[in-house]
Structures are given as structure tokens and as C-alpha cells.
């Protein structure tokens, strides 16, 4: 069975050249006037024909090239999603792309092991593709994939920046089936670029390119339960090997991944329930959405009354709850020295269509019509977490990202109108 990480679809292994690869790069943007090939390592720049260009490279050069398609329309909005492996990034991405409509699929006719997902509006790239050491290299040098030394932040920065500026890039592919780095794939600048993975906020240069960022903060207990469910039940790993893998990653997770949450605009924390004393089943979850105040284009969601502190048990006539019930909390707090608003849900829904009752008491949710959250949740009722705060807050986050995108777009249009009025 194919190994999976990030947003990739399962596929069979393909062998691709590791040395002296010839990379065909093409620029299909209609508005492209010229194609510029820049060697990412040597900083050389060659202007070539618009339709296509060939880059030869050696292992020393690292098979990296950037294709610049000048004249692409509009600025790409960049969203960062950080989390450890197995913490629900792919599920979140599926909810997010659904909010924008249209199906997301890997690049057509490309590497079947591509980690990229493209829809009409969004392109999701997986930052595992910027591993500079493949599985064998990491083993040789005794470093984990979480260690910055196993990742190429210079290339990540160059390529995210290029995409943001409307230029297409030749992005490497980390093949989770073979554990090798495959020949690059062309990524065209989308309307919304989502960079998801272990390190979207680790490198300051990359962080500064983000228009909005989210960190999925899954507590150790819950992470362990999810890993067991997936890697034991679905992938046939043993309990011991799962425990060993979590323990081996923990020091690097604490050093390099976890600190990124201080930079996130929204942190979704997933914790064991407080509704069941000493619960150790991990099925009922307490989920908190920590939303930074004062972020451009983003207003935190609130329950009943903005800025108040509210504890709410919605169970009763309008919301069916079985044991242990549902409890909401909303209020102000500080997080890493920043002012935040926190919305919390502990417990799980019995009847998802009744979520409309909760939705009607939430404000600043960036919906386009009454009941949009409930509609999205019902549409993906089969996704993990649809009956609790993980699904609810991921859906709300998706709607907020759409709101941020639309406000950036409106701002760009206003600026353009002002410019032309001045001219
Ligand atoms: N909200 C949730 N509730 C319960 N289980 C979940 C939830 N989200 C994810 N899981 C479990 O965790 C597993 C991993 O989820 P997902 O594939 O979305 O994570 P990921 O971060 O993309 O992982 P990777 O980076 O390893 O591909 C799922 O198979 C599922 O078992
Ligand atoms: O932390 C991870 C992010 O998905 C992976 O473990 C990392 O990308 C290495 O992948 P693999 O285990 O397939 O070699």
C-alpha cells in the first residue's frame, strides 16, 4: 500500500532519475510574455522562449529551477497550515477546498505520487516537498524530517515568493512511497496558495509571505489515539512501532514544530474532554479555537456578545445531547503575549442538522447565507471530527480564510481603481 502524507492521493511507486535529471519546464499562463529560467543555486538567469524551456542540472545543482511567467493576473494569497504528521491537515484541506467549491485533484498527467492538490481557486502544496534529505539521507545523517537541516528553506522561500508574485515554479516532489526526491513538477500561481506541512512558519522569510496562518495543536494523548487509529488499523503498524515513532519525533517536534504556534493567526487546540472525569478513551474532545486580535482582514468569531466571557450549555429543546453533553465557552485571553479571543466546544453532536441552532448564535463567521456552516458540516459528515469541535472549527476557519481572501481581493481592486483614477 502506498505511504501517504500531506494531501497526496494513494498511488503506485514510480522510479525517477535522481542524478543529472533533465527537467522540462513550461509556462502556460495565457498572459505570459516571457519565461525566465533562474538557477536557484547559482542565481544565473536565462531568458528563454515563452512556451517552454529545458533546464539541465546535476546532483550538485540539486535539480532546482524556477520558471518565471511574467504578467500573471492578480496577487496570489498565501495561507500557511502547520501541524505534525497525522494531525488532520489533509482533512482540514478537504474542508477548506470544499468551501471554495470545485474538486481538488493532483496535477493532471503528472507524477502519480505528487503531494499537490489543485482546484479552480486553490493550490495546496505540501512542504514535505522541500525535504533536502531523502529518507536514506536522513537515516545516514541521523536526523528526522522535522529537523530544519533536513529541509531546504532557501528554496521554499524563493518558490513561495515567486508564486506570490504570480510566477510559476518548478517545485521538487518528495515521494512518500519511495522516500526519494522525484523530478520537479510545475506549479502555476493560483488565486490561493496553501502551504501545509511541518514548517510553514519556521523560517522568518517564509512566514512573512503568509497572508494568514493556522496551527493545528493536537495534544499528545489525542495525537496518540489518532495515530493508533490510522497507522495500526489502516496501515498495519504495531503498537510498539507507533509508540517508538512518536517518542523519536518528540524532541524535534518540541524544538522546531510546536514553537510555530506563537506566530499563527488561528490555533486549533484539540484536548481530552473535561466533561468526563479522568477520561482515557479520547473519543470525546475539547476543542479550542484561539484567534488573534488585530489581524488585518480577520475578525475573530464570537458567541452571543463580542468581548464578553460566556459559558453555554446548548443542550435541551433545540439541541439533542447524550452523555456527556456539550459545553461551549467564549472569552478573551492572552496567548504568547498576544490578545486573543477563544471559542471552545467540549463534547459532540448527536444530530448534525441541529448544529444550525449553535450556528445561529455565532457571529463574524464569514458565511454567505444562513446555515452555511451546517450545510458544509452535513456535506462532509463522513470526514473525521464532523460530530465535534474539530470539524466545526476547521469549517469555520475555512470560511474565515475565504473571507480574508475576498477582503484582500477587494482591497487590490480598490487600489487598482484608485491608480487608474489618478492616471
Ligand atoms: N478530527 C479528527 N477526529 C478524529 N480523528 C481524526 C481527526 N482528524 C484526523 N483524524 C485521524 O488522524 C488521521 C490523520 O489525519 P490526516 O490524514 O488528515 O492528517 P495529516 O496531518 O494530513 O497526516 P499526514 O501528514 O501524516 O498525511 C486520520 O486518518 C484520522 O484517523
Ligand atoms: O513528518 C512527516 C511529514 O509528513 C513525514 O514523516 C516526513 O515527510 C517523512 O516522510 P516519510 O516518513 O514518508 O519518509
PDB file of C-alpha atoms in Angstrom, residues 40-316:
ATOM      1  CA  UNK A  40      18.073  28.545  -7.818  1.00  0.00           C
ATOM      2  CA  UNK A  41      21.523  27.524  -6.683  1.00  0.00           C
ATOM      3  CA  UNK A  42      23.737  29.688  -8.832  1.00  0.00           C
ATOM      4  CA  UNK A  43      21.484  32.698  -9.224  1.00  0.00           C
ATOM      5  CA  UNK A  44      22.039  32.692 -13.007  1.00  0.00           C
ATOM      6  CA  UNK A  45      19.184  33.931 -15.069  1.00  0.00           C
ATOM      7  CA  UNK A  46      18.404  32.999 -18.670  1.00  0.00           C
ATOM      8  CA  UNK A  47      15.578  34.467 -20.722  1.00  0.00           C
ATOM      9  CA  UNK A  48      14.033  31.767 -22.893  1.00  0.00           C
ATOM     10  CA  UNK A  49      11.044  31.326 -25.200  1.00  0.00           C
ATOM     11  CA  UNK A  50       7.636  31.796 -23.608  1.00  0.00           C
ATOM     12  CA  UNK A  51       6.140  28.384 -24.196  1.00  0.00           C
ATOM     13  CA  UNK A  52       8.754  26.084 -22.757  1.00  0.00           C
ATOM     14  CA  UNK A  53      12.322  25.785 -21.629  1.00  0.00           C
ATOM     15  CA  UNK A  54      14.647  22.967 -20.709  1.00  0.00           C
ATOM     16  CA  UNK A  55      16.864  23.020 -17.669  1.00  0.00           C
ATOM     17  CA  UNK A  56      19.668  20.515 -17.314  1.00  0.00           C
ATOM     18  CA  UNK A  57      21.009  20.000 -13.896  1.00  0.00           C
ATOM     19  CA  UNK A  58      23.291  17.779 -11.913  1.00  0.00           C
ATOM     20  CA  UNK A  59      23.123  16.392  -8.405  1.00  0.00           C
ATOM     21  CA  UNK A  60      25.367  19.256  -7.264  1.00  0.00           C
ATOM     22  CA  UNK A  61      22.889  21.743  -8.650  1.00  0.00           C
ATOM     23  CA  UNK A  62      20.112  19.901  -6.895  1.00  0.00           C
ATOM     24  CA  UNK A  63      17.780  19.760  -9.919  1.00  0.00           C
ATOM     25  CA  UNK A  64      16.153  23.006  -8.997  1.00  0.00           C
ATOM     26  CA  UNK A  65      14.871  25.640 -11.332  1.00  0.00           C
ATOM     27  CA  UNK A  66      12.397  28.478 -11.128  1.00  0.00           C
ATOM     28  CA  UNK A  67      10.205  29.389 -14.096  1.00  0.00           C
ATOM     29  CA  UNK A  68       9.015  32.963 -14.129  1.00  0.00           C
ATOM     30  CA  UNK A  69       5.794  33.680 -16.021  1.00  0.00           C
ATOM     31  CA  UNK A  70       5.615  37.447 -16.109  1.00  0.00           C
ATOM     32  CA  UNK A  71       2.255  39.077 -16.456  1.00  0.00           C
ATOM     33  CA  UNK A  72       0.108  36.668 -14.432  1.00  0.00           C
ATOM     34  CA  UNK A  73      -3.014  38.439 -13.149  1.00  0.00           C
ATOM     35  CA  UNK A  74      -3.547  39.413  -9.506  1.00  0.00           C
ATOM     36  CA  UNK A  75      -1.580  38.588  -6.416  1.00  0.00           C
ATOM     37  CA  UNK A  76      -1.644  35.088  -5.008  1.00  0.00           C
ATOM     38  CA  UNK A  77      -2.916  34.984  -1.429  1.00  0.00           C
ATOM     39  CA  UNK A  78      -0.771  32.658   0.678  1.00  0.00           C
ATOM     40  CA  UNK A  79      -2.132  30.634   3.590  1.00  0.00           C
ATOM     41  CA  UNK A  80       0.056  28.566   5.936  1.00  0.00           C
ATOM     42  CA  UNK A  81      -1.174  25.472   7.753  1.00  0.00           C
ATOM     43  CA  UNK A  82       1.207  23.908  10.260  1.00  0.00           C
ATOM     44  CA  UNK A  83       0.902  20.651  12.174  1.00  0.00           C
ATOM     45  CA  UNK A  84       2.743  17.467  12.906  1.00  0.00           C
ATOM     46  CA  UNK A  85       2.164  14.444  10.715  1.00  0.00           C
ATOM     47  CA  UNK A  86      -1.166  12.687  11.319  1.00  0.00           C
ATOM     48  CA  UNK A  87      -2.784  15.703  12.952  1.00  0.00           C
ATOM     49  CA  UNK A  88      -5.581  16.300  10.468  1.00  0.00           C
ATOM     50  CA  UNK A  89      -4.005  18.615   7.861  1.00  0.00           C
ATOM     51  CA  UNK A  90      -5.392  16.644   4.922  1.00  0.00           C
ATOM     52  CA  UNK A  91      -8.856  16.571   6.465  1.00  0.00           C
ATOM     53  CA  UNK A  92      -8.689  20.311   7.066  1.00  0.00           C
ATOM     54  CA  UNK A  93      -7.567  20.885   3.472  1.00  0.00           C
ATOM     55  CA  UNK A  94     -10.509  18.902   2.148  1.00  0.00           C
ATOM     56  CA  UNK A  95     -12.877  21.056   4.212  1.00  0.00           C
ATOM     57  CA  UNK A  96     -11.137  24.248   3.062  1.00  0.00           C
ATOM     58  CA  UNK A  97     -11.141  23.467  -0.655  1.00  0.00           C
ATOM     59  CA  UNK A  98     -14.801  22.472  -0.391  1.00  0.00           C
ATOM     60  CA  UNK A  99     -15.641  25.953   0.956  1.00  0.00           C
ATOM     61  CA  UNK A 100     -14.193  27.419  -2.254  1.00  0.00           C
ATOM     62  CA  UNK A 101     -16.129  24.911  -4.379  1.00  0.00           C
ATOM     63  CA  UNK A 102     -14.866  22.584  -7.078  1.00  0.00           C
ATOM     64  CA  UNK A 103     -12.993  19.341  -6.653  1.00  0.00           C
ATOM     65  CA  UNK A 104      -9.283  19.310  -5.798  1.00  0.00           C
ATOM     66  CA  UNK A 105      -7.038  16.815  -7.548  1.00  0.00           C
ATOM     67  CA  UNK A 106      -3.308  16.216  -8.180  1.00  0.00           C
ATOM     68  CA  UNK A 107      -1.734  17.925 -11.249  1.00  0.00           C
ATOM     69  CA  UNK A 108      -3.124  16.261 -14.366  1.00  0.00           C
ATOM     70  CA  UNK A 109      -0.795  13.890 -16.187  1.00  0.00           C
ATOM     71  CA  UNK A 110       1.962  14.440 -13.650  1.00  0.00           C
ATOM     72  CA  UNK A 111       3.756  12.281 -11.139  1.00  0.00           C
ATOM     73  CA  UNK A 112       1.166   9.954  -9.574  1.00  0.00           C
ATOM     74  CA  UNK A 113       2.933  10.437  -6.252  1.00  0.00           C
ATOM     75  CA  UNK A 114       2.588  14.221  -6.332  1.00  0.00           C
ATOM     76  CA  UNK A 115       1.603  15.714  -2.978  1.00  0.00           C
ATOM     77  CA  UNK A 116      -0.064  18.722  -4.639  1.00  0.00           C
ATOM     78  CA  UNK A 117      -3.810  19.301  -4.861  1.00  0.00           C
ATOM     79  CA  UNK A 118      -5.241  21.764  -7.358  1.00  0.00           C
ATOM     80  CA  UNK A 119      -8.762  23.142  -7.636  1.00  0.00           C
ATOM     81  CA  UNK A 120     -10.161  26.152  -9.534  1.00  0.00           C
ATOM     82  CA  UNK A 121      -9.237  28.587  -6.775  1.00  0.00           C
ATOM     83  CA  UNK A 122      -6.727  26.847  -4.570  1.00  0.00           C
ATOM     84  CA  UNK A 123      -3.441  25.026  -4.904  1.00  0.00           C
ATOM     85  CA  UNK A 124      -2.284  23.128  -1.842  1.00  0.00           C
ATOM     86  CA  UNK A 125       1.403  22.313  -1.745  1.00  0.00           C
ATOM     87  CA  UNK A 126       2.948  20.062   0.834  1.00  0.00           C
ATOM     88  CA  UNK A 127       6.126  21.336   2.421  1.00  0.00           C
ATOM     89  CA  UNK A 128       7.498  17.782   2.631  1.00  0.00           C
ATOM     90  CA  UNK A 129       8.468  18.533  -0.981  1.00  0.00           C
ATOM     91  CA  UNK A 130      11.197  20.784   0.415  1.00  0.00           C
ATOM     92  CA  UNK A 131      12.933  17.964   2.273  1.00  0.00           C
ATOM     93  CA  UNK A 132      16.564  18.370   1.242  1.00  0.00           C
ATOM     94  CA  UNK A 133      17.462  14.956   2.613  1.00  0.00           C
ATOM     95  CA  UNK A 134      15.555  11.952   1.377  1.00  0.00           C
ATOM     96  CA  UNK A 135      14.644   9.043   3.657  1.00  0.00           C
ATOM     97  CA  UNK A 136      18.074   7.454   3.151  1.00  0.00           C
ATOM     98  CA  UNK A 137      19.941  10.726   3.634  1.00  0.00           C
ATOM     99  CA  UNK A 138      18.106  11.334   6.896  1.00  0.00           C
ATOM    100  CA  UNK A 139      18.955   7.852   8.090  1.00  0.00           C
ATOM    101  CA  UNK A 140      22.624   8.302   7.171  1.00  0.00           C
ATOM    102  CA  UNK A 141      22.833  11.629   8.982  1.00  0.00           C
ATOM    103  CA  UNK A 142      20.585  10.533  11.875  1.00  0.00           C
ATOM    104  CA  UNK A 143      18.171  13.455  11.562  1.00  0.00           C
ATOM    105  CA  UNK A 144      14.380  13.450  11.429  1.00  0.00           C
ATOM    106  CA  UNK A 145      12.247  15.181   8.781  1.00  0.00           C
ATOM    107  CA  UNK A 146      11.295  17.719  11.452  1.00  0.00           C
ATOM    108  CA  UNK A 147      14.881  18.907  11.777  1.00  0.00           C
ATOM    109  CA  UNK A 148      15.488  22.105   9.748  1.00  0.00           C
ATOM    110  CA  UNK A 149      18.744  20.539   8.476  1.00  0.00           C
ATOM    111  CA  UNK A 150      16.617  18.063   6.513  1.00  0.00           C
ATOM    112  CA  UNK A 151      14.727  20.858   4.759  1.00  0.00           C
ATOM    113  CA  UNK A 152      15.604  23.463   2.152  1.00  0.00           C
ATOM    114  CA  UNK A 153      14.188  26.752   3.431  1.00  0.00           C
ATOM    115  CA  UNK A 154      16.018  28.852   0.823  1.00  0.00           C
ATOM    116  CA  UNK A 155      14.184  27.083  -1.972  1.00  0.00           C
ATOM    117  CA  UNK A 156      10.889  27.116  -0.051  1.00  0.00           C
ATOM    118  CA  UNK A 157      11.193  30.881   0.350  1.00  0.00           C
ATOM    119  CA  UNK A 158      12.206  31.516  -3.271  1.00  0.00           C
ATOM    120  CA  UNK A 159       9.356  29.451  -4.644  1.00  0.00           C
ATOM    121  CA  UNK A 160       6.583  30.683  -2.331  1.00  0.00           C
ATOM    122  CA  UNK A 161       7.727  34.246  -3.056  1.00  0.00           C
ATOM    123  CA  UNK A 162       7.744  33.594  -6.801  1.00  0.00           C
ATOM    124  CA  UNK A 163       4.232  32.105  -6.682  1.00  0.00           C
ATOM    125  CA  UNK A 164       3.002  35.038  -4.621  1.00  0.00           C
ATOM    126  CA  UNK A 165       4.390  37.349  -7.296  1.00  0.00           C
ATOM    127  CA  UNK A 166       2.468  35.468  -9.977  1.00  0.00           C
ATOM    128  CA  UNK A 167       5.357  33.404 -11.333  1.00  0.00           C
ATOM    129  CA  UNK A 168       5.220  29.665 -11.846  1.00  0.00           C
ATOM    130  CA  UNK A 169       7.862  27.436 -10.285  1.00  0.00           C
ATOM    131  CA  UNK A 170       9.397  24.005 -10.709  1.00  0.00           C
ATOM    132  CA  UNK A 171       8.811  22.509  -7.295  1.00  0.00           C
ATOM    133  CA  UNK A 172      10.519  19.304  -6.190  1.00  0.00           C
ATOM    134  CA  UNK A 173       8.423  16.325  -5.116  1.00  0.00           C
ATOM    135  CA  UNK A 174       9.170  14.256  -2.031  1.00  0.00           C
ATOM    136  CA  UNK A 175       7.902  10.794  -2.828  1.00  0.00           C
ATOM    137  CA  UNK A 176       6.408   9.227   0.286  1.00  0.00           C
ATOM    138  CA  UNK A 177       6.203   5.864  -1.450  1.00  0.00           C
ATOM    139  CA  UNK A 178       9.890   5.550  -2.326  1.00  0.00           C
ATOM    140  CA  UNK A 179      11.304   8.005   0.205  1.00  0.00           C
ATOM    141  CA  UNK A 180      13.217   9.725  -2.639  1.00  0.00           C
ATOM    142  CA  UNK A 181      13.119  13.185  -4.190  1.00  0.00           C
ATOM    143  CA  UNK A 182      11.467  12.963  -7.614  1.00  0.00           C
ATOM    144  CA  UNK A 183      11.826  15.258 -10.619  1.00  0.00           C
ATOM    145  CA  UNK A 184      10.054  18.600 -10.064  1.00  0.00           C
ATOM    146  CA  UNK A 185       6.518  19.496 -11.138  1.00  0.00           C
ATOM    147  CA  UNK A 186       5.367  22.841 -12.491  1.00  0.00           C
ATOM    148  CA  UNK A 187       3.188  24.859 -10.149  1.00  0.00           C
ATOM    149  CA  UNK A 188       1.310  27.785 -11.645  1.00  0.00           C
ATOM    150  CA  UNK A 189       0.404  30.724  -9.398  1.00  0.00           C
ATOM    151  CA  UNK A 190      -3.120  30.099  -8.079  1.00  0.00           C
ATOM    152  CA  UNK A 191      -5.587  32.562  -6.574  1.00  0.00           C
ATOM    153  CA  UNK A 192      -4.975  30.978  -3.179  1.00  0.00           C
ATOM    154  CA  UNK A 193      -1.824  29.060  -2.349  1.00  0.00           C
ATOM    155  CA  UNK A 194      -1.939  26.910   0.760  1.00  0.00           C
ATOM    156  CA  UNK A 195       1.406  25.722   2.074  1.00  0.00           C
ATOM    157  CA  UNK A 196       0.828  22.918   4.521  1.00  0.00           C
ATOM    158  CA  UNK A 197       3.199  20.792   6.489  1.00  0.00           C
ATOM    159  CA  UNK A 198       5.691  20.762   9.298  1.00  0.00           C
ATOM    160  CA  UNK A 199       7.350  24.170   8.841  1.00  0.00           C
ATOM    161  CA  UNK A 200       5.257  26.892   7.157  1.00  0.00           C
ATOM    162  CA  UNK A 201       6.088  29.370   9.932  1.00  0.00           C
ATOM    163  CA  UNK A 202       9.579  28.227  10.884  1.00  0.00           C
ATOM    164  CA  UNK A 203      11.608  30.404   8.518  1.00  0.00           C
ATOM    165  CA  UNK A 204      11.042  34.115   9.059  1.00  0.00           C
ATOM    166  CA  UNK A 205      11.226  34.871   5.327  1.00  0.00           C
ATOM    167  CA  UNK A 206       8.527  32.308   4.502  1.00  0.00           C
ATOM    168  CA  UNK A 207       6.448  33.406   7.492  1.00  0.00           C
ATOM    169  CA  UNK A 208       6.461  36.993   6.239  1.00  0.00           C
ATOM    170  CA  UNK A 209       4.939  35.839   2.950  1.00  0.00           C
ATOM    171  CA  UNK A 210       1.869  34.406   4.676  1.00  0.00           C
ATOM    172  CA  UNK A 211      -1.374  36.359   4.481  1.00  0.00           C
ATOM    173  CA  UNK A 212      -2.974  34.108   7.076  1.00  0.00           C
ATOM    174  CA  UNK A 213      -1.783  31.186   9.175  1.00  0.00           C
ATOM    175  CA  UNK A 214      -3.234  28.310  11.145  1.00  0.00           C
ATOM    176  CA  UNK A 215      -1.623  25.854  13.557  1.00  0.00           C
ATOM    177  CA  UNK A 216      -3.303  22.552  14.446  1.00  0.00           C
ATOM    178  CA  UNK A 217      -2.254  21.871  18.022  1.00  0.00           C
ATOM    179  CA  UNK A 218      -3.148  18.294  18.874  1.00  0.00           C
ATOM    180  CA  UNK A 219      -2.382  17.244  22.450  1.00  0.00           C
ATOM    181  CA  UNK A 220      -0.136  14.220  22.888  1.00  0.00           C
ATOM    182  CA  UNK A 221      -2.953  11.950  24.118  1.00  0.00           C
ATOM    183  CA  UNK A 222      -5.193  12.732  21.180  1.00  0.00           C
ATOM    184  CA  UNK A 223      -2.328  12.520  18.668  1.00  0.00           C
ATOM    185  CA  UNK A 224      -1.515   9.091  20.015  1.00  0.00           C
ATOM    186  CA  UNK A 225      -5.153   7.946  19.690  1.00  0.00           C
ATOM    187  CA  UNK A 226      -5.386   9.204  16.082  1.00  0.00           C
ATOM    188  CA  UNK A 227      -2.028   7.652  15.133  1.00  0.00           C
ATOM    189  CA  UNK A 228      -3.136   4.319  16.528  1.00  0.00           C
ATOM    190  CA  UNK A 229      -6.403   4.512  14.667  1.00  0.00           C
ATOM    191  CA  UNK A 230      -4.697   5.276  11.356  1.00  0.00           C
ATOM    192  CA  UNK A 231      -1.326   3.556  11.499  1.00  0.00           C
ATOM    193  CA  UNK A 232      -2.451   0.454  13.355  1.00  0.00           C
ATOM    194  CA  UNK A 233      -5.937  -0.050  11.974  1.00  0.00           C
ATOM    195  CA  UNK A 234      -5.341   1.218   8.436  1.00  0.00           C
ATOM    196  CA  UNK A 235      -1.622   0.652   7.843  1.00  0.00           C
ATOM    197  CA  UNK A 236      -0.871  -2.457   9.884  1.00  0.00           C
ATOM    198  CA  UNK A 237       1.826  -0.914  12.119  1.00  0.00           C
ATOM    199  CA  UNK A 238       2.351  -2.383  15.595  1.00  0.00           C
ATOM    200  CA  UNK A 239       1.521  -0.509  18.790  1.00  0.00           C
ATOM    201  CA  UNK A 240       5.188  -0.624  19.795  1.00  0.00           C
ATOM    202  CA  UNK A 241       6.389   0.838  16.496  1.00  0.00           C
ATOM    203  CA  UNK A 242       3.827   3.673  16.726  1.00  0.00           C
ATOM    204  CA  UNK A 243       4.943   4.476  20.281  1.00  0.00           C
ATOM    205  CA  UNK A 244       8.610   4.362  19.207  1.00  0.00           C
ATOM    206  CA  UNK A 245       7.969   6.653  16.217  1.00  0.00           C
ATOM    207  CA  UNK A 246       6.127   9.223  18.364  1.00  0.00           C
ATOM    208  CA  UNK A 247       8.889   9.139  21.004  1.00  0.00           C
ATOM    209  CA  UNK A 248      11.642   9.513  18.375  1.00  0.00           C
ATOM    210  CA  UNK A 249       9.974  12.581  16.873  1.00  0.00           C
ATOM    211  CA  UNK A 250       9.091  14.270  20.162  1.00  0.00           C
ATOM    212  CA  UNK A 251      12.347  16.215  20.868  1.00  0.00           C
ATOM    213  CA  UNK A 252      12.415  17.680  17.344  1.00  0.00           C
ATOM    214  CA  UNK A 253       8.681  18.314  17.447  1.00  0.00           C
ATOM    215  CA  UNK A 254       9.118  20.308  20.655  1.00  0.00           C
ATOM    216  CA  UNK A 255      12.142  22.176  19.303  1.00  0.00           C
ATOM    217  CA  UNK A 256      11.047  23.020  15.757  1.00  0.00           C
ATOM    218  CA  UNK A 257       7.326  22.450  15.141  1.00  0.00           C
ATOM    219  CA  UNK A 258       5.459  23.357  18.321  1.00  0.00           C
ATOM    220  CA  UNK A 259       7.027  26.881  18.699  1.00  0.00           C
ATOM    221  CA  UNK A 260       5.431  27.921  15.394  1.00  0.00           C
ATOM    222  CA  UNK A 261       2.043  28.198  17.086  1.00  0.00           C
ATOM    223  CA  UNK A 262       3.053  31.543  18.586  1.00  0.00           C
ATOM    224  CA  UNK A 263       3.011  33.030  15.064  1.00  0.00           C
ATOM    225  CA  UNK A 264      -0.334  31.587  13.929  1.00  0.00           C
ATOM    226  CA  UNK A 265      -3.369  33.815  13.447  1.00  0.00           C
ATOM    227  CA  UNK A 266      -5.580  30.905  14.500  1.00  0.00           C
ATOM    228  CA  UNK A 267      -4.594  27.917  16.630  1.00  0.00           C
ATOM    229  CA  UNK A 268      -6.979  24.983  16.852  1.00  0.00           C
ATOM    230  CA  UNK A 269      -6.192  23.117  20.073  1.00  0.00           C
ATOM    231  CA  UNK A 270      -7.504  19.578  20.443  1.00  0.00           C
ATOM    232  CA  UNK A 271      -7.569  18.286  24.024  1.00  0.00           C
ATOM    233  CA  UNK A 272      -9.169  15.490  26.014  1.00  0.00           C
ATOM    234  CA  UNK A 273     -12.679  16.278  27.284  1.00  0.00           C
ATOM    235  CA  UNK A 274     -13.258  17.843  30.684  1.00  0.00           C
ATOM    236  CA  UNK A 275     -16.826  16.561  30.726  1.00  0.00           C
ATOM    237  CA  UNK A 276     -15.831  13.015  31.710  1.00  0.00           C
ATOM    238  CA  UNK A 277     -13.635  12.840  34.809  1.00  0.00           C
ATOM    239  CA  UNK A 278     -10.320  11.032  34.098  1.00  0.00           C
ATOM    240  CA  UNK A 279     -11.404  10.130  30.586  1.00  0.00           C
ATOM    241  CA  UNK A 280      -8.812   7.979  28.872  1.00  0.00           C
ATOM    242  CA  UNK A 281     -10.771   6.843  25.840  1.00  0.00           C
ATOM    243  CA  UNK A 282     -10.009  10.012  23.883  1.00  0.00           C
ATOM    244  CA  UNK A 283     -13.228   9.843  21.876  1.00  0.00           C
ATOM    245  CA  UNK A 284     -14.892  12.946  23.278  1.00  0.00           C
ATOM    246  CA  UNK A 285     -12.808  16.050  22.609  1.00  0.00           C
ATOM    247  CA  UNK A 286     -12.482  19.560  23.925  1.00  0.00           C
ATOM    248  CA  UNK A 287     -11.533  21.837  21.039  1.00  0.00           C
ATOM    249  CA  UNK A 288     -10.454  25.457  21.339  1.00  0.00           C
ATOM    250  CA  UNK A 289     -10.132  27.980  18.547  1.00  0.00           C
ATOM    251  CA  UNK A 290      -7.619  30.629  19.644  1.00  0.00           C
ATOM    252  CA  UNK A 291      -7.994  33.678  17.395  1.00  0.00           C
ATOM    253  CA  UNK A 292      -5.501  36.530  17.362  1.00  0.00           C
ATOM    254  CA  UNK A 293      -6.919  40.035  17.692  1.00  0.00           C
ATOM    255  CA  UNK A 294      -5.817  42.827  15.367  1.00  0.00           C
ATOM    256  CA  UNK A 295      -5.018  40.677  12.327  1.00  0.00           C
ATOM    257  CA  UNK A 296      -5.613  42.527   9.068  1.00  0.00           C
ATOM    258  CA  UNK A 297      -8.717  41.290   7.182  1.00  0.00           C
ATOM    259  CA  UNK A 298      -9.681  38.951  10.040  1.00  0.00           C
ATOM    260  CA  UNK A 299     -12.223  39.453  12.786  1.00  0.00           C
ATOM    261  CA  UNK A 300     -12.483  36.723  15.417  1.00  0.00           C
ATOM    262  CA  UNK A 301     -15.708  34.759  15.647  1.00  0.00           C
ATOM    263  CA  UNK A 302     -17.789  35.390  18.764  1.00  0.00           C
ATOM    264  CA  UNK A 303     -20.594  33.751  20.676  1.00  0.00           C
ATOM    265  CA  UNK A 304     -23.601  35.912  21.684  1.00  0.00           C
ATOM    266  CA  UNK A 305     -21.723  39.065  22.653  1.00  0.00           C
ATOM    267  CA  UNK A 306     -18.327  40.213  21.400  1.00  0.00           C
ATOM    268  CA  UNK A 307     -15.727  40.609  24.155  1.00  0.00           C
ATOM    269  CA  UNK A 308     -17.843  39.050  26.931  1.00  0.00           C
ATOM    270  CA  UNK A 309     -16.996  35.837  28.748  1.00  0.00           C
ATOM    271  CA  UNK A 310     -19.673  33.243  28.170  1.00  0.00           C
ATOM    272  CA  UNK A 311     -20.240  29.657  29.211  1.00  0.00           C
ATOM    273  CA  UNK A 312     -23.107  27.985  27.348  1.00  0.00           C
ATOM    274  CA  UNK A 313     -24.705  24.562  27.523  1.00  0.00           C
ATOM    275  CA  UNK A 314     -26.910  24.429  24.426  1.00  0.00           C
ATOM    276  CA  UNK A 315     -28.424  21.020  25.214  1.00  0.00           C
ATOM    277  CA  UNK A 316     -32.171  20.996  25.711  1.00  0.00           C
TER     278      UNK A 316
END
